[in-house]
Coordinates of C-alpha atoms in Angstrom, one line a residue:
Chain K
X1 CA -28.0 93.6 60.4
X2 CA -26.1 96.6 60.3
X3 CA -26.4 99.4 62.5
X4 CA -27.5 102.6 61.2
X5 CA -26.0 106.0 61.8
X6 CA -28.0 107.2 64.1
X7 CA -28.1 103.8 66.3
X8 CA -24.4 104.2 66.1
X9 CA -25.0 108.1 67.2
X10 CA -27.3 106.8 69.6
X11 CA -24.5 104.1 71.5
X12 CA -22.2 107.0 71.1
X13 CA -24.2 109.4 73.8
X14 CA -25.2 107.1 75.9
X15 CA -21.6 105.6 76.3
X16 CA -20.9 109.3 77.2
X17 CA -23.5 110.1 79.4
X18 CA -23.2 107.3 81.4
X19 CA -19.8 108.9 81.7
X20 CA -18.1 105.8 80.6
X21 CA -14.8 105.4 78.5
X22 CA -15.0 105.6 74.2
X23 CA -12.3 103.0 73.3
X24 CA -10.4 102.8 70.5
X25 CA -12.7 100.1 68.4
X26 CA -16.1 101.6 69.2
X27 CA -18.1 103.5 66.6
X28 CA -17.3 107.3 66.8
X29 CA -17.9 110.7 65.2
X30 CA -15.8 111.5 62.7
X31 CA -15.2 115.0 64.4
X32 CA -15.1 113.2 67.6
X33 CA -12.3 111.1 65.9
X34 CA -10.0 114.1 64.9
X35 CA -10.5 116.4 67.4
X36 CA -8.7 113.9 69.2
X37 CA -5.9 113.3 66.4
X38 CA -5.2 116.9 66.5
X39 CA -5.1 116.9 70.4
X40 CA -3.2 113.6 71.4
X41 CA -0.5 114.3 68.2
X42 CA 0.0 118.0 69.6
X43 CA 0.6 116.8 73.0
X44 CA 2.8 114.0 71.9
X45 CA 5.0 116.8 70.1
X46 CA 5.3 119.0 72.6
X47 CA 6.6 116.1 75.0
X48 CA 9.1 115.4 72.6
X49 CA 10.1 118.9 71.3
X50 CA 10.0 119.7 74.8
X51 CA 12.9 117.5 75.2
X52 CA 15.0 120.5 73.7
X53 CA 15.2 123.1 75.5
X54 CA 16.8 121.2 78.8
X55 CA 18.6 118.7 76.7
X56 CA 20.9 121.6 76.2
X57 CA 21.6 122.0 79.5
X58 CA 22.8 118.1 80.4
X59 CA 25.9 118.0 79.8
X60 CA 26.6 122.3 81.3
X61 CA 24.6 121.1 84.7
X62 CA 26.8 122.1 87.4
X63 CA 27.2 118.9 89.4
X64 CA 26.9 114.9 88.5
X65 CA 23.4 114.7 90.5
X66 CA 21.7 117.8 88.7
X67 CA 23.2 116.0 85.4
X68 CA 21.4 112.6 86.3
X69 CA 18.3 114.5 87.4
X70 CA 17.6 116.1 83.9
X71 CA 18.9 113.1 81.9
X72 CA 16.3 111.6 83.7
X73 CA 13.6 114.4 83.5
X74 CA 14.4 114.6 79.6
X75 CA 14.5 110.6 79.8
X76 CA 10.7 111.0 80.7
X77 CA 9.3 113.5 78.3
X78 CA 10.4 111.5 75.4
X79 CA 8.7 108.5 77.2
X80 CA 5.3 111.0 77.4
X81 CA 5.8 111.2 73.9
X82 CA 5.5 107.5 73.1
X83 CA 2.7 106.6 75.1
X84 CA 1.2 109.8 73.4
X85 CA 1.8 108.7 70.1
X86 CA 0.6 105.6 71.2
X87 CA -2.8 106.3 72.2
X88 CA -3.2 108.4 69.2
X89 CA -2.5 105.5 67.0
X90 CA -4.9 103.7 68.1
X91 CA -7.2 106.0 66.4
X92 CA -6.2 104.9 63.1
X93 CA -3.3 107.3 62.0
X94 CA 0.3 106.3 61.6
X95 CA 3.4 107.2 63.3
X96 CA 5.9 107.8 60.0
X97 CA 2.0 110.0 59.4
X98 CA 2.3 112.2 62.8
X99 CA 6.4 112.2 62.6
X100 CA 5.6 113.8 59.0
X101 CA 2.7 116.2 60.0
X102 CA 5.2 117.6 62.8
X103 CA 8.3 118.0 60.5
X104 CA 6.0 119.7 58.1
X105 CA 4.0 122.3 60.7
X106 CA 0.8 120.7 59.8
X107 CA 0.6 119.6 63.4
X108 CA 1.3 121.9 66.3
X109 CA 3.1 121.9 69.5
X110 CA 3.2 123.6 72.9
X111 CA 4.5 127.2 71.7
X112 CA 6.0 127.7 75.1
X113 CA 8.4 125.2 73.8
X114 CA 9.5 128.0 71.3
X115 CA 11.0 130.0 73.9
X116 CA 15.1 130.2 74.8
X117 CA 16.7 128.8 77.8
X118 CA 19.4 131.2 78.2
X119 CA 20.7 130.8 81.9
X120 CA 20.7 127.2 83.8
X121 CA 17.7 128.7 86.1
X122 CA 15.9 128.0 83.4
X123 CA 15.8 124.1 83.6
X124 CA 14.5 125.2 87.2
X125 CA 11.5 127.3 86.5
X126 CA 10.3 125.1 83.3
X127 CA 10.0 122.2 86.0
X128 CA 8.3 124.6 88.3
X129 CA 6.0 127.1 86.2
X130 CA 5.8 125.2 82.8
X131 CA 5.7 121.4 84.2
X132 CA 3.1 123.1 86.3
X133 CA 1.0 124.4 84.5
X134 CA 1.1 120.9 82.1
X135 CA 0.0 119.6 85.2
X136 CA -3.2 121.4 85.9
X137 CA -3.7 120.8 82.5
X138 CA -3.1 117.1 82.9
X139 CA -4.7 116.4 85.7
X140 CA -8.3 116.6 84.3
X141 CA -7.6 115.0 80.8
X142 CA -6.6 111.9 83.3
X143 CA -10.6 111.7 83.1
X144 CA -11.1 112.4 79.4
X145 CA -13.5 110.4 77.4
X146 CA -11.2 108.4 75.2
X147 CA -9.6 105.4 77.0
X148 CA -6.1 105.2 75.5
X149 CA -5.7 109.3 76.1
X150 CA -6.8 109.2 79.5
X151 CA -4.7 106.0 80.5
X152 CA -1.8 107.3 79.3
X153 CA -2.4 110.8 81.5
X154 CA -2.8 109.4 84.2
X155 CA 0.8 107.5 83.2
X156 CA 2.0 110.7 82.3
X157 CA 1.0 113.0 85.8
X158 CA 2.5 110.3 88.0
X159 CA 5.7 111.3 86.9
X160 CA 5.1 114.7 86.0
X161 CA 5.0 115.2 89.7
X162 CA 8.7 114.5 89.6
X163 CA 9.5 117.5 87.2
X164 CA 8.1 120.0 89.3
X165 CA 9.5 119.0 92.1
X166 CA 13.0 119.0 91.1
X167 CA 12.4 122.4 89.1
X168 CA 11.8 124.2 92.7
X169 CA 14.0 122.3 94.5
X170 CA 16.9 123.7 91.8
X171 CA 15.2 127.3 92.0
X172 CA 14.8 126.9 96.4
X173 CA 18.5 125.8 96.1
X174 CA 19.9 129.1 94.1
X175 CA 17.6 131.2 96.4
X176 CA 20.0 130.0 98.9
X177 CA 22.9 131.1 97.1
X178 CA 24.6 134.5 96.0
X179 CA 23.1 138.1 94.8
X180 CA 24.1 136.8 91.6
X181 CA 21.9 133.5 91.3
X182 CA 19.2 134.9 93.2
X183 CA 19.0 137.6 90.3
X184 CA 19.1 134.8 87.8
X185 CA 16.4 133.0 89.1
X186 CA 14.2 136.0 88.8
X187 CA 15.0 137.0 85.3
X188 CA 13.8 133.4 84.4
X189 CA 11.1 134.0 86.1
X190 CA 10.3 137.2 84.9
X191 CA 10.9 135.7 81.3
X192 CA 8.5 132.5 81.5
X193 CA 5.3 133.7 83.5
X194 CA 3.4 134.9 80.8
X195 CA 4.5 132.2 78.0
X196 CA 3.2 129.5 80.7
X197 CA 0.0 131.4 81.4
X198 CA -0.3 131.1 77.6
X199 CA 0.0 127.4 77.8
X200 CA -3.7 127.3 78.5
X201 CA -4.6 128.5 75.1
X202 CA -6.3 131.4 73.8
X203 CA -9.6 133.0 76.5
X204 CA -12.6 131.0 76.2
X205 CA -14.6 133.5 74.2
X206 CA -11.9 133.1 71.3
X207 CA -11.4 129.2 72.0
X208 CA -14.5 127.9 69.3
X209 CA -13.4 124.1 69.8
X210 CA -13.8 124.3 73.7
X211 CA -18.0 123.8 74.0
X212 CA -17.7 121.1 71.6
X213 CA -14.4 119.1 73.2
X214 CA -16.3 119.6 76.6
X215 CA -19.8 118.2 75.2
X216 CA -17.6 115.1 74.2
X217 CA -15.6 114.7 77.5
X218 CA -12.8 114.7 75.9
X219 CA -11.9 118.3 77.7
X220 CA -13.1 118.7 81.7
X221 CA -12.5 122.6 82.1
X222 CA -12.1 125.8 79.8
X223 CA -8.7 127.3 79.6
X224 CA -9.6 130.4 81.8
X225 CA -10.7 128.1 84.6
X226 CA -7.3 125.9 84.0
X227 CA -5.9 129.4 83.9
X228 CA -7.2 131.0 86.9
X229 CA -5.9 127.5 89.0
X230 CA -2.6 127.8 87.7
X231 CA -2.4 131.2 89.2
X232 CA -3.7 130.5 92.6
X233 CA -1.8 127.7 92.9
X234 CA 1.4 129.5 91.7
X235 CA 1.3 132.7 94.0
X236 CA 2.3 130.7 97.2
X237 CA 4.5 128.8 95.8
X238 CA 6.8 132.0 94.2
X239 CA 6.1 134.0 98.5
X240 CA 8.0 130.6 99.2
X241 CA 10.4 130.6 96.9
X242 CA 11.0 134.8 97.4
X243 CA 10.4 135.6 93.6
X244 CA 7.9 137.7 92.0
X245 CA 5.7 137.8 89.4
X246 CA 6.0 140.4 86.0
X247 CA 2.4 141.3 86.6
X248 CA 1.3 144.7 88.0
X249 CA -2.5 143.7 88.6
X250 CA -1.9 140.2 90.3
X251 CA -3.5 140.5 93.7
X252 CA -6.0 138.3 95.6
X253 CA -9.3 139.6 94.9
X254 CA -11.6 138.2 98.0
X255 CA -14.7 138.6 96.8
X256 CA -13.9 136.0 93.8
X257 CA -11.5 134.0 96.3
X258 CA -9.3 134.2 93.7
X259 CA -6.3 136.0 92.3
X260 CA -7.2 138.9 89.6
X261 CA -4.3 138.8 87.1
X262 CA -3.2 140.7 83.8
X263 CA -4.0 139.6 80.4
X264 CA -1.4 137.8 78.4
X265 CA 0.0 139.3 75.1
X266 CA -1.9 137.3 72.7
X267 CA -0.7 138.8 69.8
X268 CA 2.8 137.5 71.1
X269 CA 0.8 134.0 71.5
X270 CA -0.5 133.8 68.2
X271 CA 3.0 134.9 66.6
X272 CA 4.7 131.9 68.0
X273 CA 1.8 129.1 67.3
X274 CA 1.8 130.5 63.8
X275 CA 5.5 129.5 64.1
X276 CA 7.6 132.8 64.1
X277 CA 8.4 132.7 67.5
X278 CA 12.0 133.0 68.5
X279 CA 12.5 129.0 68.4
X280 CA 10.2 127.6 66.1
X281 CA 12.5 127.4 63.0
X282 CA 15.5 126.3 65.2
X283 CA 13.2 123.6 67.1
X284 CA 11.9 121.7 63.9
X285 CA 15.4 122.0 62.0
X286 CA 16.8 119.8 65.3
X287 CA 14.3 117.5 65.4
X288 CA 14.2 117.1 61.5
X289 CA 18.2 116.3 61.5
X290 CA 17.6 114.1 64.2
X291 CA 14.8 111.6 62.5
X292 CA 16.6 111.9 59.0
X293 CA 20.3 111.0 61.3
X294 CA 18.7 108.3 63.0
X295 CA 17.3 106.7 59.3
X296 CA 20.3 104.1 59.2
X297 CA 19.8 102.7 62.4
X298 CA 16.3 102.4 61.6
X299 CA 17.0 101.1 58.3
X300 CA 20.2 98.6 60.0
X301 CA 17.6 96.9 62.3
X302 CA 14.8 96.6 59.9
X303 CA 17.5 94.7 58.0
X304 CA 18.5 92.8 60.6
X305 CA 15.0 91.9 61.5
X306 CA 14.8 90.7 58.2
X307 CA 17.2 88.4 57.7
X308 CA 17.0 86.7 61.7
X309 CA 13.6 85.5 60.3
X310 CA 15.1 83.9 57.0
X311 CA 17.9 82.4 59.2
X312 CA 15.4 80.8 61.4
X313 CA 12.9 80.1 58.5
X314 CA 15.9 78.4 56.6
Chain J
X1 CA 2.6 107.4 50.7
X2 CA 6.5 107.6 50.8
X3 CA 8.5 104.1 50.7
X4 CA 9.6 105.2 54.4
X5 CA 5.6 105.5 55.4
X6 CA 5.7 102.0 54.4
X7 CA 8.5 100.7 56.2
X8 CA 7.4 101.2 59.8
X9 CA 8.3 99.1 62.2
X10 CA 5.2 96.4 63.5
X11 CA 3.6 97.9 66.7
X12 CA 4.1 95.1 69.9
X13 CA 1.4 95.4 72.7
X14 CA 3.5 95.6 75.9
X15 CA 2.0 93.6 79.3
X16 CA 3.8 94.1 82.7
X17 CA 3.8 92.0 85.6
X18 CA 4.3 94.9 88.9
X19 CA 5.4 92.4 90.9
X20 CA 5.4 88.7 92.1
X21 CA 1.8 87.1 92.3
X22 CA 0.2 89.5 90.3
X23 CA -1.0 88.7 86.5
X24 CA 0.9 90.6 83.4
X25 CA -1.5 93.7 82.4
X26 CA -1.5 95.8 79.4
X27 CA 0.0 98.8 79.3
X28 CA 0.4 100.2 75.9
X29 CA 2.5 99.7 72.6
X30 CA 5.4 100.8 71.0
X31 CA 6.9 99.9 67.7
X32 CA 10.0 97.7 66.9
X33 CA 11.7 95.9 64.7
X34 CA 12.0 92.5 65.5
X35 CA 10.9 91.2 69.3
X36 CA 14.1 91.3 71.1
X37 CA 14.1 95.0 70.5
X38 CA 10.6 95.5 71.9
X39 CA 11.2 93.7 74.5
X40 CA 14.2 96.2 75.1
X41 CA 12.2 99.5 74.3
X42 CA 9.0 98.3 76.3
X43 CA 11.7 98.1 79.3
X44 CA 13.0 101.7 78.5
X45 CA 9.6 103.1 78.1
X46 CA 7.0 101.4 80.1
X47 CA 9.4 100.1 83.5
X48 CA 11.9 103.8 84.1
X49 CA 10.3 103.1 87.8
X50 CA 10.2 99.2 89.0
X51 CA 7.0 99.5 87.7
X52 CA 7.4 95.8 86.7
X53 CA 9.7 92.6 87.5
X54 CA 8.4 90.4 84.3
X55 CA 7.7 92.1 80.5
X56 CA 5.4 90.4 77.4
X57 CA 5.5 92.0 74.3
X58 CA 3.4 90.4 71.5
X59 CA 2.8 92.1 68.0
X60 CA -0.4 93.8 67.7
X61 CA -1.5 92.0 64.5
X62 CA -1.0 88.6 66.0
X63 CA -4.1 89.5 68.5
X64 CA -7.7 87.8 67.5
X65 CA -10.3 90.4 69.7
X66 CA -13.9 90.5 70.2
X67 CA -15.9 93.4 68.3
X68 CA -17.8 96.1 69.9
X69 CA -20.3 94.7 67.3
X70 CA -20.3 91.1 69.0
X71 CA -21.0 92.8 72.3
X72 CA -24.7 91.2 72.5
X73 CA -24.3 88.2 71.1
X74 CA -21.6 87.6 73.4
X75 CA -21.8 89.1 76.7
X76 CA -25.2 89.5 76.8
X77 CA -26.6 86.3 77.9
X78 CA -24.9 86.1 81.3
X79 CA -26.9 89.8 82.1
X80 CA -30.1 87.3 82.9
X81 CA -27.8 84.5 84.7
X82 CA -28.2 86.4 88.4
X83 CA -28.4 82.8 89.4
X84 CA -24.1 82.1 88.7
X85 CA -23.7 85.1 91.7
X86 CA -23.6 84.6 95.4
X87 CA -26.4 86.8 96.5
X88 CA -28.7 84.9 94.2
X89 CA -29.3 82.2 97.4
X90 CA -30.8 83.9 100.7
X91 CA -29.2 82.2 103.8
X92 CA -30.6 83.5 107.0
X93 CA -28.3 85.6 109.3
X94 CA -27.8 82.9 112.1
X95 CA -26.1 80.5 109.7
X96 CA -21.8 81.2 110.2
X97 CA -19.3 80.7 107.5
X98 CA -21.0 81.2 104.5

């Protein structure tokens, strides 16, 4: 006997309700189904676009130690992006199919990715502010309804720990230096606050997916809440580190028990996902070049495969 | 779809064992060419941290699994079988060691 749809529907909520996990063979919406597509496959891309703007920086660190620290660190991110991909193959889509929907912009990524590194504090404050804020975004999805996703988040924020970490231990370690780094480390600072507020997406009045991802499980909290965390979290941390943020009208507001903070340039936000930010075209060039200069190898060990089967066969 | 669509590598399933005593769990996939190589790239991705001392990979379409369909037919019938569990049989308090 066959189920029908709304048995199937049925199976669906309660699996939900019960708070337990959809995996990857169970019966599912089909909006269900590509909400997460579109999700998991941005996330994997940013992991591995996000691979760029430190891989620069490996071979200019200044000592052997930072160099092993963000081979490492950039070691990681394109290990995010695997189990990423992974989970969101399981879902019936294809990796050549995801690899082809980033080269072609049909799938997004993290715009913050998007942005320069122009001074070595840099590789600092993206471990601090924007490995950060991935964190409080991570964090929750660790819980999301799909079992693949949330396995591999909570995969992901064990060693996303790591990132931070190092990222203010580089910053605390210019802090202790001269005028000059000091000054550095603010300009980077001063240059990535708002980009990583914006990593949250857009305010939940202009965010139309967010009611629906959150009925499904598949998101925990809005982007303002994720937002507002961020920012508490963050102010302590910079009166520790001695920097400041670009933001007149951040102050602790006690009746909220919160921080009241300025509004991100949208406008800004939505040039950059929309891809004319000042990376995007450079970004998807270099990782283009990268997949069409690695097709021999792939191509060499597909051979190779090949023929150790007919040697053994014969 | 393009002839390089159609020339992916075969995905592996990749089990770990974390350490001595412990079974081999699953812990995700990758794709590779042949197994040697997943073996090498489920090392590379899924053990950066001694998260494991022993690897399996096996290719995904070389796994027979149950379907969420079968779930009644097969796992249902042990829901009315209280009797296979321990606290089926009440034992009084006084007797020890059991």
């Amino acid at each position: 006997m066959t189920a029908t749809e709304s048995e199937l529907q049925g199976g669906f909520d309660q699996t939900l309700a019960h708070n337990d996990r959809i995996e990857p063979r169970d019966w599912m919406p089909e909006g269900y189904r590509k909400t997460l597509v579109r999700q998991i496959a941005q996330h994997a891309h940013s992991e591995i676009i996000g691979m760029q703007p430190e891989g620069g920086w490996i071979t200019r660190a200044p000592s052997l130690r930072r160099k092993a620290i963000l081979l490492a660190k950039v070691q990681d991110e394109a290990g995010h992006g695997l189990y990423l991909y992974s989970a969101c193959e399981t879902l019936g889509v294809s990796r050549a199919e995801l690899t082809e929907m980033l080269l072609s912009g049909r799938q997004k990524y993290s715009s913050i990715f998007n942005y320069p590194t122009l001074s070595y504090a840099d590789v600092g404050t993206i471990g601090w502010l924007v490995d950060g804020a991935a964190i409080c975004n991570q964090v929750p999805l660790c819980r999301t309804s799909f079992g693949p996703y949330g396995r591999a988040m909570i995969r992901i924020c064990k060693e996303e720990s790591f990132h931070q970490r190092q990222g203010f231990e580089l910053l605390m370690t210019m802090m202790r230096g001269t005028d000059a780094q000091r000054a550095m480390v603010q300009e980077s600072v001063d240059r990535f606050w708002w980009p990583a507020l914006m990593m949250f997406g857009p305010p939940d009045d202009e965010s139309p997916n967010t009611a629906q991802s959150m009925a499904w499980g598949i998101k925990r909290n809005t982007n303002d809440e994720l937002r507002q965390r961020f920012v508490d979290m963050s102010v302590p941390q910079a009166e520790a580190l001695g920097v400041t943020f670009p933001d007149p009208e951040l102050r602790w507001n006690d009746e909220r028990g919160a921080h009241d903070f300025g509004t991100p340039d949208w406008d800004e936000f939505m040039q950059v996902v929309k891809g004319d930010g000042p990376c995007n075209r450079q970004r998807i060039a270099h990782r283009r070049r990268a997949h069409e200069d690695g097709a021999w190898v792939r191509e060499a060990a597909t051979a190779f495969a090949a023929r150790s089967t007919t040697e053994v066969g014969a | 779809m393009s002839e390089e669509l159609q020339a992916e590598w075969p995905l592996y399933e990749v089990f770990v064992r974390g350490k001595r005593g412990l079974n081999h769990v699953h812990v995700g996939s990758l794709h590779a060419a042949d197994d040697e190589m997943a073996v090498r790239h489920a090392r590379d991705v899924y053990t950066r941290r001694n998260e494991g001392v022993s690897i399996w990979v096996v290719r995904a379409d070389a796994i027979t699994a149950s379907s969420p369909d079968e779930k009644d037919p097969l796992f249902a019938p042990s829901g009315d079988k209280v009797y296979r569990h321990p606290t089926f049989y009440a034992i009084p308090d006084n007797v020890p060691h059991m």
